[in-house]
Every structure is written in structure tokens, then in C-alpha cells.
Tab-separated table of C-alpha atoms and ligand atoms in Angstrom:
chain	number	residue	atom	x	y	z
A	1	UNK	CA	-21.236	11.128	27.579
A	2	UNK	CA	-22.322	9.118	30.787
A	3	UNK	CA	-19.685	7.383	32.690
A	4	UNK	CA	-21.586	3.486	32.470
A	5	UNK	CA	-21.144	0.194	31.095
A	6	UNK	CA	-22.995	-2.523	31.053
A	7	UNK	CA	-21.984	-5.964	32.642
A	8	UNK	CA	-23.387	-9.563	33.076
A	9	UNK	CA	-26.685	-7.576	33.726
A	10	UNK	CA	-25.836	-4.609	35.918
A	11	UNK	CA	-24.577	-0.748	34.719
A	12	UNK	CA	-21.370	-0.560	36.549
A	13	UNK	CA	-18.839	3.037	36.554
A	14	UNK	CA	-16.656	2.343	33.635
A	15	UNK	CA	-13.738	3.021	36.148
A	16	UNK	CA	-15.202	-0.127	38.293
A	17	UNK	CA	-15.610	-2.921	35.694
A	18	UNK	CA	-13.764	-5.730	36.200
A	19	UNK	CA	-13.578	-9.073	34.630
A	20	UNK	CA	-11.559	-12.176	35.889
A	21	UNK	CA	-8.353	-12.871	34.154
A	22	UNK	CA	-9.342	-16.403	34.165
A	23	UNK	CA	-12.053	-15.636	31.488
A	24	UNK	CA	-11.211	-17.369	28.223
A	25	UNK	CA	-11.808	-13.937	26.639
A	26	UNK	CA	-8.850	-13.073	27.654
A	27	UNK	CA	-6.862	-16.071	27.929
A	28	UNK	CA	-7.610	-17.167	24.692
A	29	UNK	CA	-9.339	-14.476	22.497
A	30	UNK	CA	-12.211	-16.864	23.104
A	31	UNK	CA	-15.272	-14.679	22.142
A	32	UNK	CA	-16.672	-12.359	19.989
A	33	UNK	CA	-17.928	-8.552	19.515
A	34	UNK	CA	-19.645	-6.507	17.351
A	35	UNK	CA	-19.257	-2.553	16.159
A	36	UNK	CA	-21.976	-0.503	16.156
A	37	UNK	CA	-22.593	3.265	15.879
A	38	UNK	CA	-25.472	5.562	17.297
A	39	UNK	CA	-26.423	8.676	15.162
A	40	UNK	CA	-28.905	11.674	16.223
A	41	UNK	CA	-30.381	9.215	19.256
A	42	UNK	CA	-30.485	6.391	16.565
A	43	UNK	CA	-29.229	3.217	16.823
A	44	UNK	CA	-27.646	2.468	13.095
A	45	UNK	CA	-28.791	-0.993	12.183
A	46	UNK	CA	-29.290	-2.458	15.378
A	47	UNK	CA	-31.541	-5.707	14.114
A	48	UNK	CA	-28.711	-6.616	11.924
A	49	UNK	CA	-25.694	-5.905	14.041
A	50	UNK	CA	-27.580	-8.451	16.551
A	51	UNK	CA	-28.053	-10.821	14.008
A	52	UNK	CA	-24.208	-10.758	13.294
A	53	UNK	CA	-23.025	-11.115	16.785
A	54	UNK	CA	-25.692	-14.149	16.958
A	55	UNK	CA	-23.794	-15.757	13.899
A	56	UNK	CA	-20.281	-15.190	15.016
A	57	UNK	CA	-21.587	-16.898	18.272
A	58	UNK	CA	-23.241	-19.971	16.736
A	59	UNK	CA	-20.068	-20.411	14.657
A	60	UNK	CA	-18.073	-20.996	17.589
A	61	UNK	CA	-20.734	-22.870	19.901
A	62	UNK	CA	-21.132	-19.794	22.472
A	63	UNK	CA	-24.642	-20.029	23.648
A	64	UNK	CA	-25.116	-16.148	24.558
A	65	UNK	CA	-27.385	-15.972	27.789
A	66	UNK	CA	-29.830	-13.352	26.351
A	67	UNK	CA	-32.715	-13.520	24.161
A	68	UNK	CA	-31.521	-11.106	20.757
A	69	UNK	CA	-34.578	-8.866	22.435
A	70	UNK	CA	-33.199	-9.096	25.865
A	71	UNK	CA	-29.559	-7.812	24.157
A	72	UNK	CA	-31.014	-5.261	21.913
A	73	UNK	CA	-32.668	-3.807	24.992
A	74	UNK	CA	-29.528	-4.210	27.120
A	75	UNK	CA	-27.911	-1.807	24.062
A	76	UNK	CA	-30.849	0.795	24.627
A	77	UNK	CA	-30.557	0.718	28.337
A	78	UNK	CA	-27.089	1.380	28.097
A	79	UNK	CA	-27.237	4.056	25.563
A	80	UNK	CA	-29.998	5.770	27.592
A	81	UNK	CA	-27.821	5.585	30.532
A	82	UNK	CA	-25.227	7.515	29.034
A	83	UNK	CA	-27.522	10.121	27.093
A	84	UNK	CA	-25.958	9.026	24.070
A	85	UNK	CA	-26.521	10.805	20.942
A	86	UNK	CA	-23.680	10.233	18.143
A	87	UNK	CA	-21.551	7.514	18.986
A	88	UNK	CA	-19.832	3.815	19.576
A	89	UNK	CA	-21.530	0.847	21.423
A	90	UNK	CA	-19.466	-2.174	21.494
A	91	UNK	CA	-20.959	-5.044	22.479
A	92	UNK	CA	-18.590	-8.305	23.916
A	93	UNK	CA	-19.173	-11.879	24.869
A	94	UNK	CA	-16.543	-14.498	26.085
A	95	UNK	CA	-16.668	-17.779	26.720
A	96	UNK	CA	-16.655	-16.548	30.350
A	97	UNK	CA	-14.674	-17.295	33.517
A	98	UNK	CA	-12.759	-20.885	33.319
A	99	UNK	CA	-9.403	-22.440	34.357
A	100	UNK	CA	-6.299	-22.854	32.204
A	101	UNK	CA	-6.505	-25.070	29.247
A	102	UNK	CA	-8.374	-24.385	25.927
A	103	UNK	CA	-11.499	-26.525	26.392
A	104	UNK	CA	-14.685	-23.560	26.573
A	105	UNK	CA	-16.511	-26.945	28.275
A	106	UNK	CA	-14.409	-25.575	31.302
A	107	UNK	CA	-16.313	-21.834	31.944
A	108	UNK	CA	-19.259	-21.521	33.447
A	109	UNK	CA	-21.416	-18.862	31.859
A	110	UNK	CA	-20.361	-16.520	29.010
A	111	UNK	CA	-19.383	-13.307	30.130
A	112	UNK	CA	-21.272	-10.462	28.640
A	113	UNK	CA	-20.450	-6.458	28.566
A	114	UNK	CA	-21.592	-3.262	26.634
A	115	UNK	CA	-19.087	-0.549	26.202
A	116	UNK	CA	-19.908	3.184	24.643
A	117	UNK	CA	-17.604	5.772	23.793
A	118	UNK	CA	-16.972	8.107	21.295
A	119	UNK	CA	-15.614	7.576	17.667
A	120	UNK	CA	-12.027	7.173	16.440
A	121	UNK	CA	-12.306	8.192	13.239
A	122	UNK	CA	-10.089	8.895	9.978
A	123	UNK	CA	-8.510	12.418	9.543
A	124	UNK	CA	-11.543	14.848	7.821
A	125	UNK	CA	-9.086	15.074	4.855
A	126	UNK	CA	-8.897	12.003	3.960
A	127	UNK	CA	-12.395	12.347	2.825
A	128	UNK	CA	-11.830	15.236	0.671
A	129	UNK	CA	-8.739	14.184	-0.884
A	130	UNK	CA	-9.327	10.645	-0.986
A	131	UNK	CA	-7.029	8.086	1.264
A	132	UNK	CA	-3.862	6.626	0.253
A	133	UNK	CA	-3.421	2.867	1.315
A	134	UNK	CA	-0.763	-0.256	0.244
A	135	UNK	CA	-1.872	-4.010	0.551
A	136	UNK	CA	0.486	-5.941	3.135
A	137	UNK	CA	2.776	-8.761	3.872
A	138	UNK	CA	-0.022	-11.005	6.178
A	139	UNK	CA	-2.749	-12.435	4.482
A	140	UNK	CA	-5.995	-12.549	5.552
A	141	UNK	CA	-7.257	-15.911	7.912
A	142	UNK	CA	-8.043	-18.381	5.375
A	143	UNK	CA	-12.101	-20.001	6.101
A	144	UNK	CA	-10.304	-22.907	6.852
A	145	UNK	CA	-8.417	-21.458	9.186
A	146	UNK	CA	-10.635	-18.834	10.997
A	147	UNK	CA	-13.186	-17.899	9.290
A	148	UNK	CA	-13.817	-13.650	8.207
A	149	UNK	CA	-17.367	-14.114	8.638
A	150	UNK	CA	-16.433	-14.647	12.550
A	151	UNK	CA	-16.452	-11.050	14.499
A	152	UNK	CA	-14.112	-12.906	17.064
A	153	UNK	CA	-12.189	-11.572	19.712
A	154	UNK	CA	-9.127	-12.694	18.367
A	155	UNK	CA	-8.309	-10.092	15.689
A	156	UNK	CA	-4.684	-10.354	15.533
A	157	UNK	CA	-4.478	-11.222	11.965
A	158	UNK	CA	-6.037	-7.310	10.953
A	159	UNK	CA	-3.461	-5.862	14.209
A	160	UNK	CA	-1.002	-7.615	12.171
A	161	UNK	CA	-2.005	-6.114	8.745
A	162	UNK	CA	-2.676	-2.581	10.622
A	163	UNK	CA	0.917	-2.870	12.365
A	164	UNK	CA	2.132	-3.257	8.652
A	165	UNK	CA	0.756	-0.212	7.760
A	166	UNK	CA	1.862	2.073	10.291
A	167	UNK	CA	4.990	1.296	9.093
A	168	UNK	CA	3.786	1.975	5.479
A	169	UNK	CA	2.420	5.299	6.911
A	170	UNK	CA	-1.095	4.562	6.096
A	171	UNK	CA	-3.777	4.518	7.901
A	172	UNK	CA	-5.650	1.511	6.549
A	173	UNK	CA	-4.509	-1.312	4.207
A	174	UNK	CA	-5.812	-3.833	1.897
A	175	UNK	CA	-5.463	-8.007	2.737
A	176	UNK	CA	-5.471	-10.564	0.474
A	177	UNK	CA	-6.331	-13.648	0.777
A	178	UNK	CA	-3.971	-16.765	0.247
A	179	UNK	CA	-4.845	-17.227	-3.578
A	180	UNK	CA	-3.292	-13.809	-3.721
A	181	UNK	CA	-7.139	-12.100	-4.355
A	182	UNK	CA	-8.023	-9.495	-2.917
A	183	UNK	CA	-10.383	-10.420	0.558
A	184	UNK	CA	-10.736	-6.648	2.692
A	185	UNK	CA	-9.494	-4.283	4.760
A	186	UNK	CA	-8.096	-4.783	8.222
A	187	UNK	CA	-11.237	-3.224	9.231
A	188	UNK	CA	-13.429	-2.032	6.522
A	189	UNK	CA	-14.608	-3.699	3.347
A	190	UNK	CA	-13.610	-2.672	-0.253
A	191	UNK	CA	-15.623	-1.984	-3.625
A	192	UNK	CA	-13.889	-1.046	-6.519
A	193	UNK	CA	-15.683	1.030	-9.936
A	194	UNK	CA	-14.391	-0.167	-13.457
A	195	UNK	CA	-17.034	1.558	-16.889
A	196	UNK	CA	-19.925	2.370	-13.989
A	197	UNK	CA	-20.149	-0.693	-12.438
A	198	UNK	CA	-19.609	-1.594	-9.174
A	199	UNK	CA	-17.723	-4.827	-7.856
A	200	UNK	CA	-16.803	-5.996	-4.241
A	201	UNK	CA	-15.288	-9.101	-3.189
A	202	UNK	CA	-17.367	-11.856	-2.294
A	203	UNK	CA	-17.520	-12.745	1.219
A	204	UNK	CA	-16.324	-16.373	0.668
A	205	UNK	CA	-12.688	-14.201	-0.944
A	206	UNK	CA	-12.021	-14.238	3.309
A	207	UNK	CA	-14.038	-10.505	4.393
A	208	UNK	CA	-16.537	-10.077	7.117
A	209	UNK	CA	-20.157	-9.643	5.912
A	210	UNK	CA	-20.059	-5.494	6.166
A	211	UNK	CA	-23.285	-3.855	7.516
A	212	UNK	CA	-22.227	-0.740	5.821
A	213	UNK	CA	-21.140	-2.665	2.416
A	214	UNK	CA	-24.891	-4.401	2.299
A	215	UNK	CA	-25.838	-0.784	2.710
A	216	UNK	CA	-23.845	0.808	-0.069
A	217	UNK	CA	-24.977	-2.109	-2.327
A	218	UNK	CA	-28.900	-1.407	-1.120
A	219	UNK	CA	-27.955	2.165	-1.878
A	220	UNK	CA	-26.054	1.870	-5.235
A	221	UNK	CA	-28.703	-0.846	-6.438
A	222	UNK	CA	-31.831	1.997	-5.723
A	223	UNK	CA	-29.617	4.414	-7.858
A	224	UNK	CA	-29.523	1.930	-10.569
A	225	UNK	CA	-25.640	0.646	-10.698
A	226	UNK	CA	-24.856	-2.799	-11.256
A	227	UNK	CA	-23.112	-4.550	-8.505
A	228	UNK	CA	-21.467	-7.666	-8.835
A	229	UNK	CA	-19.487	-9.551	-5.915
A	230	UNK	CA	-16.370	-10.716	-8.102
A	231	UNK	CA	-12.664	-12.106	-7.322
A	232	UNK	CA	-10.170	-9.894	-8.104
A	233	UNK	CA	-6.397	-9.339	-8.031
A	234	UNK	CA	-4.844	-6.070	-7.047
A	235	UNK	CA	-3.562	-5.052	-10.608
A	236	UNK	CA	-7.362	-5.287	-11.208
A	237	UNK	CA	-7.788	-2.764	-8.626
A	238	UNK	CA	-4.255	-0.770	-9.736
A	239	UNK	CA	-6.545	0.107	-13.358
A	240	UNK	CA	-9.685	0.605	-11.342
A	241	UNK	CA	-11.865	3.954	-11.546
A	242	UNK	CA	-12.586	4.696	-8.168
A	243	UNK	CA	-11.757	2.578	-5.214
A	244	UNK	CA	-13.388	3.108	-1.802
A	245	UNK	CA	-14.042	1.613	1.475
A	246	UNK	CA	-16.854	0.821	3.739
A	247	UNK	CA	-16.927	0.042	7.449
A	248	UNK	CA	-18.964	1.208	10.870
A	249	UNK	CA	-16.356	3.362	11.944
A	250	UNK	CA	-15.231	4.743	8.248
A	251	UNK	CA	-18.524	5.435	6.682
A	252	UNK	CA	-17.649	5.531	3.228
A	253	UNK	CA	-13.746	6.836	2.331
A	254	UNK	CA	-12.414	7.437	-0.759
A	255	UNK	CA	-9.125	5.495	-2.080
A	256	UNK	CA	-6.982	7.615	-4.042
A	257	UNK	CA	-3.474	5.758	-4.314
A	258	UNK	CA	-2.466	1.640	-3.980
A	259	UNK	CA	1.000	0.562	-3.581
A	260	UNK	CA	2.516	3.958	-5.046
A	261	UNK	CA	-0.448	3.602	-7.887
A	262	UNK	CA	-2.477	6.587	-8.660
A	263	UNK	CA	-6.971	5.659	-8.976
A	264	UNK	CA	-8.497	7.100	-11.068
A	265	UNK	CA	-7.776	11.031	-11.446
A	266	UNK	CA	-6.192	10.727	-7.868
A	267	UNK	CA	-9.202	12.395	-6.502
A	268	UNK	CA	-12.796	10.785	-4.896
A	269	UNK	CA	-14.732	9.723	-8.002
A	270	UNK	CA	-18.195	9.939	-8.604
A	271	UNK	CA	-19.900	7.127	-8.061
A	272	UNK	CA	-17.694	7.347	-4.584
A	273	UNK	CA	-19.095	10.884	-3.652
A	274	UNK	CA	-22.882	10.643	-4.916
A	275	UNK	CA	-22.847	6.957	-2.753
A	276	UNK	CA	-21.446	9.340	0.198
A	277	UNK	CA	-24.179	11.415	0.077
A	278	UNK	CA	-26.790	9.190	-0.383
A	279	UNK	CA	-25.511	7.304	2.399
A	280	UNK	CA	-26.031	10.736	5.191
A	281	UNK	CA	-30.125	10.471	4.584
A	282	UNK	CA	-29.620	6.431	4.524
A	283	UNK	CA	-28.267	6.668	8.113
A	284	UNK	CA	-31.569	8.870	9.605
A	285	UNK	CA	-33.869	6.477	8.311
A	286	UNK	CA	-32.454	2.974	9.761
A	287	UNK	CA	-31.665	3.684	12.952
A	288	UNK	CA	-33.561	2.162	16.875
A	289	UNK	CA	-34.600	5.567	18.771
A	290	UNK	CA	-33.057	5.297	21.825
A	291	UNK	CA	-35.911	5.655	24.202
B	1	PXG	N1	-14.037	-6.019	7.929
B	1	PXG	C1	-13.569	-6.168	9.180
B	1	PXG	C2	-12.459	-7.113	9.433
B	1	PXG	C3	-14.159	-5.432	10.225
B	1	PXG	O1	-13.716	-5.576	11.480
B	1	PXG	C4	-15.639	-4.395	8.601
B	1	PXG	C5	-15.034	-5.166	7.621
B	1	PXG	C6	-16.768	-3.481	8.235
B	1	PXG	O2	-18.006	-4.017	8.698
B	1	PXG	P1	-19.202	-3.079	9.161
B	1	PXG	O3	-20.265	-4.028	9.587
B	1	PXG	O4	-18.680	-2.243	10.289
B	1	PXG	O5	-19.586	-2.285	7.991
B	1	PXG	C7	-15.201	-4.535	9.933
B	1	PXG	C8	-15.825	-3.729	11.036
B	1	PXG	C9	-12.694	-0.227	15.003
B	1	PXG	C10	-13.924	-0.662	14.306
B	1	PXG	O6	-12.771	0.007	16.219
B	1	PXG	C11	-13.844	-1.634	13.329
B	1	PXG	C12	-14.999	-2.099	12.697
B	1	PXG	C13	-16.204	-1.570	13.024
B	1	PXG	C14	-16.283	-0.577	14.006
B	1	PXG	C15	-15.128	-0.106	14.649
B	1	PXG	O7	-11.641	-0.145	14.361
B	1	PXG	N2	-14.829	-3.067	11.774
């Protein structure tokens, strides 16, 4: 893949871009970014990853300095610039260059950047077999606090959880929130299957508004499941069917073991796998060309 990012308007080497470390970005976590992935020269819900960053921006009073055309094109440029084909774009804006102290009224123009790269992505056999995870220690930022729905740069809350399960030895792990329900992942969203139907925290439980999970509910609604956004506590989710998780990076993986508790038959359910595949064609037909 091609060797460019974008920045505050200009492709620049990836080797030569800079920013100051007087932007609030970095001094504070003052910002906020979105995920996205390109498949086959597609763009994977590009409209609604804009959207998202938009929100997370209006939440925290960052004016971004594009037009959501003028940033969806930036994406394409970039993309097109690199030949990308399958893929991560990552797109960043800060609060831009200030001075110490917290006030944002003290930068001058939000800082904006466009990063691609290739996928990290979960071990192939945790697909087959089905993942094992534990919920940790840290609970997830309360809305009062810092609101989920934010994509902000300051994600030290999930490094926290994701710290805790290193040590664990998982690779992902399920937060709560601080009424002890269970909010998301540290960077994926979770459904859970009980008798066929299909349930997934509500948003307002403390989890980021998924791309992929509105996806998998589009999906699972088409092939006629119910799905119902519902509290509930992890020994709701120990007596589960199937558990599995959805995110930009993850796809869809399958959750085969909780806190030393077995789901299910221990293996990807069902509903899990037919969702999985429904989801490959799903991913052809909503992407931007990148042209
Ligand atoms: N919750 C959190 C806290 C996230 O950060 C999701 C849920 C899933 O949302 P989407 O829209 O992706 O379905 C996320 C997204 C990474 C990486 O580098 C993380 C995400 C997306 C892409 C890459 O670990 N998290």
C-alpha cells in the first residue's frame, strides 16, 4: 500500500508527518476519530462513519473545517493515493495547535489527518472456534462522565479494560457499566441469543453506536429474528445461547467462554454463523468505490 497520509489538506510521506506537540490532541486527548475499513476498492459505510465523526464533534463543540463532502472526498483522495483495496482509514481531528491550559478557546484551527494502513485483526481461529473473553475490573465511562457515544481521542478507559485483559490472556473483554449491566466491549459491541431472539445493549447502557451492530441488526431483522436492545447483567449472558461481537475491525466473532463459563455448546452458534455469512455479501453492497 502507498506510503501517504493526509494532513490539514496536503498528502504528506507518512515518514514526514508531523504535528505540534502543543496540539490539544495530544496534550489533552482533546479530539476525536473514527474507524473505518475499505473492502474490494469499497469504502464500507462511508456516509455513516462521517455522520459519526460529525456527532462525536458536535458533542464536544469542535467545529471540523470541512464540509462532510469535502471529508468524504479527502477519504477517497487518500485511499486513491495509496491504491488501496482491503484495508484501514482512520480519520483524526484535534482541537488543533494551542498553549498549555485546558481551554480549546486557546487553538487556532482544528487539526485534521487521514491515516491508512492495513488491518490488525483477531487470530483466524478464533473465528472457527469461537473466542474466549472475561468482563474486567474498570467500568465503562459513565454518560455523565464521558459519554460512549463520543469516538474521542481519549480512550483510556477501553486501554484500561484491554490492559486488564492481557493479563486475563484474552484478547478482548466485556465492560460494564456502573449499575453493574453490561455496556460493550473495549472495542466492539456485544449481542447475546437466548430461545432465537436476539438482544444487545442499548446504547444509553454506556456503548458506542456500532456501525457494524446497526448492520447485524439490519441483517438479522431481513432474516426475520427479533431484536430487542435490553439491559442485562452478565449471569444473563453466563445462560445465554450464543454470544458474539461486532466491531469495524472484528467483523462478527463468535464468544465461546465468559469468566471461566462455557456459551452455549462452547462452539459458534447458529444464529452467530448464518449472521457471519450474511454479513460477507452485506459488505459488497454498501461500500463508496474508490474512484
Ligand atoms: N465500541 C467501541 C468502544 C469502539 O471503539 C465499537 C464499539 C464498534 O463500532 P463499529 O462502528 O466499528 O462497528 C468500537 C469501534 C481498533 C479499532 O483499532 C477499534 C474500533 C474500530 C476499528 C478499529 O482497535 N472500534
Amino acid at each position: 500500500m502507498g506510503n501517504l497520509v493526509y494532513l490539514n489538506g496536503e498528502l504528506v510521506e507518512k515518514e514526514n508527518a508531523r504535528i505540534s506537540i502543543f496540539d490539544h490532541g495530544v496534550l489533552y486527548g482533546d479530539g476525536v476519530f473514527e474507524g473505518i475499513r475499505a473492502y474490494n476498492k469499497k469504502i464500507f459505510k462511508l456516509s455513516e462513519h462521517i455522520d459519526r465523526l460529525y456527532d462525536s464533534a458536535k458533542i464536544i463543540m469542535l467545529s471540523i473545517p470541512l464540509s462532510k463532502e469535502e471529508f468524504k472526498k479527502a477519504i477517497i483522495q487518500v485511499c486513491k493515493a495509496n491504491g488501496m483495496e482491503d484495508g484501514y482509514i482512520r480519520p483524526v481531528v484535534t482541537r488543533g495547535v494551542g498553549y498549555l491550559g485546558l481551554s480549546p478557546w486557546n487553538c487556532t484551527e482544528p487539526s485534521v489527518f487521514i491515516i491508512t494502513d492495513s488491518l490488525q485483526l483477531y487470530p483466524v481461529e478464533l473465528y472457527e472456534k469461537g473466542m474466549p473473553v472475561v468482563t474486567v475490573p474498570t467500568r465503562r465511562n459513565s454518560n455523565e462522565s464521558l459519554s460512549p457515544i463520543i469516538k474521542s481521542l481519549n480512550y483510556l478507559n477501553n486501554i484500561m479494560a484491554k490492559i486488564e485483559g492481557k493479563n486475563a490472556g484474552v484478547e478482548e473483554v466485556i465492560m460494564l457499566n456502573n449499575e453493574g449491566t453490561v455496556a460493550e466491549c473495549s472495542g466492539d459491541n456485544i449481542f447475546m441469543v437466548k430461545k432465537n431472539k436476539i438482544f444487545t445493549p442499548p446504547v444509553v447502557a454506556g456503548a458506542l453506536p456500532g456501525i457494524t451492530m446497526a448492520s447485524v441488526i439490519e441483517l438479522a431483522i431481513e432474516a426475520g429474528y427479533s431484536v430487542e436492545e435490553k439491559y442485562f447483567s452478565r449471569a444473563e449472558m453466563f445462560i445465554a445461547d450464543e454470544v458474539f461481537l461486532t466491531g469495524t475491525a472484528a467483523e462478527i466473532v463468535p464468544v465461546v467462554k465468559i469468566d471461566g463459563r462455557t456459551i452455549g455448546e462452547g462452539l459458534p452458534g447458529k444464529i452467530t454463523r448464518e449472521l457471519t455469512k450474511k454479513f460477507k455479501s452485506y459488505v459488497d453492497s454498501h461500500g463508496t468505490p474508490i474512484l
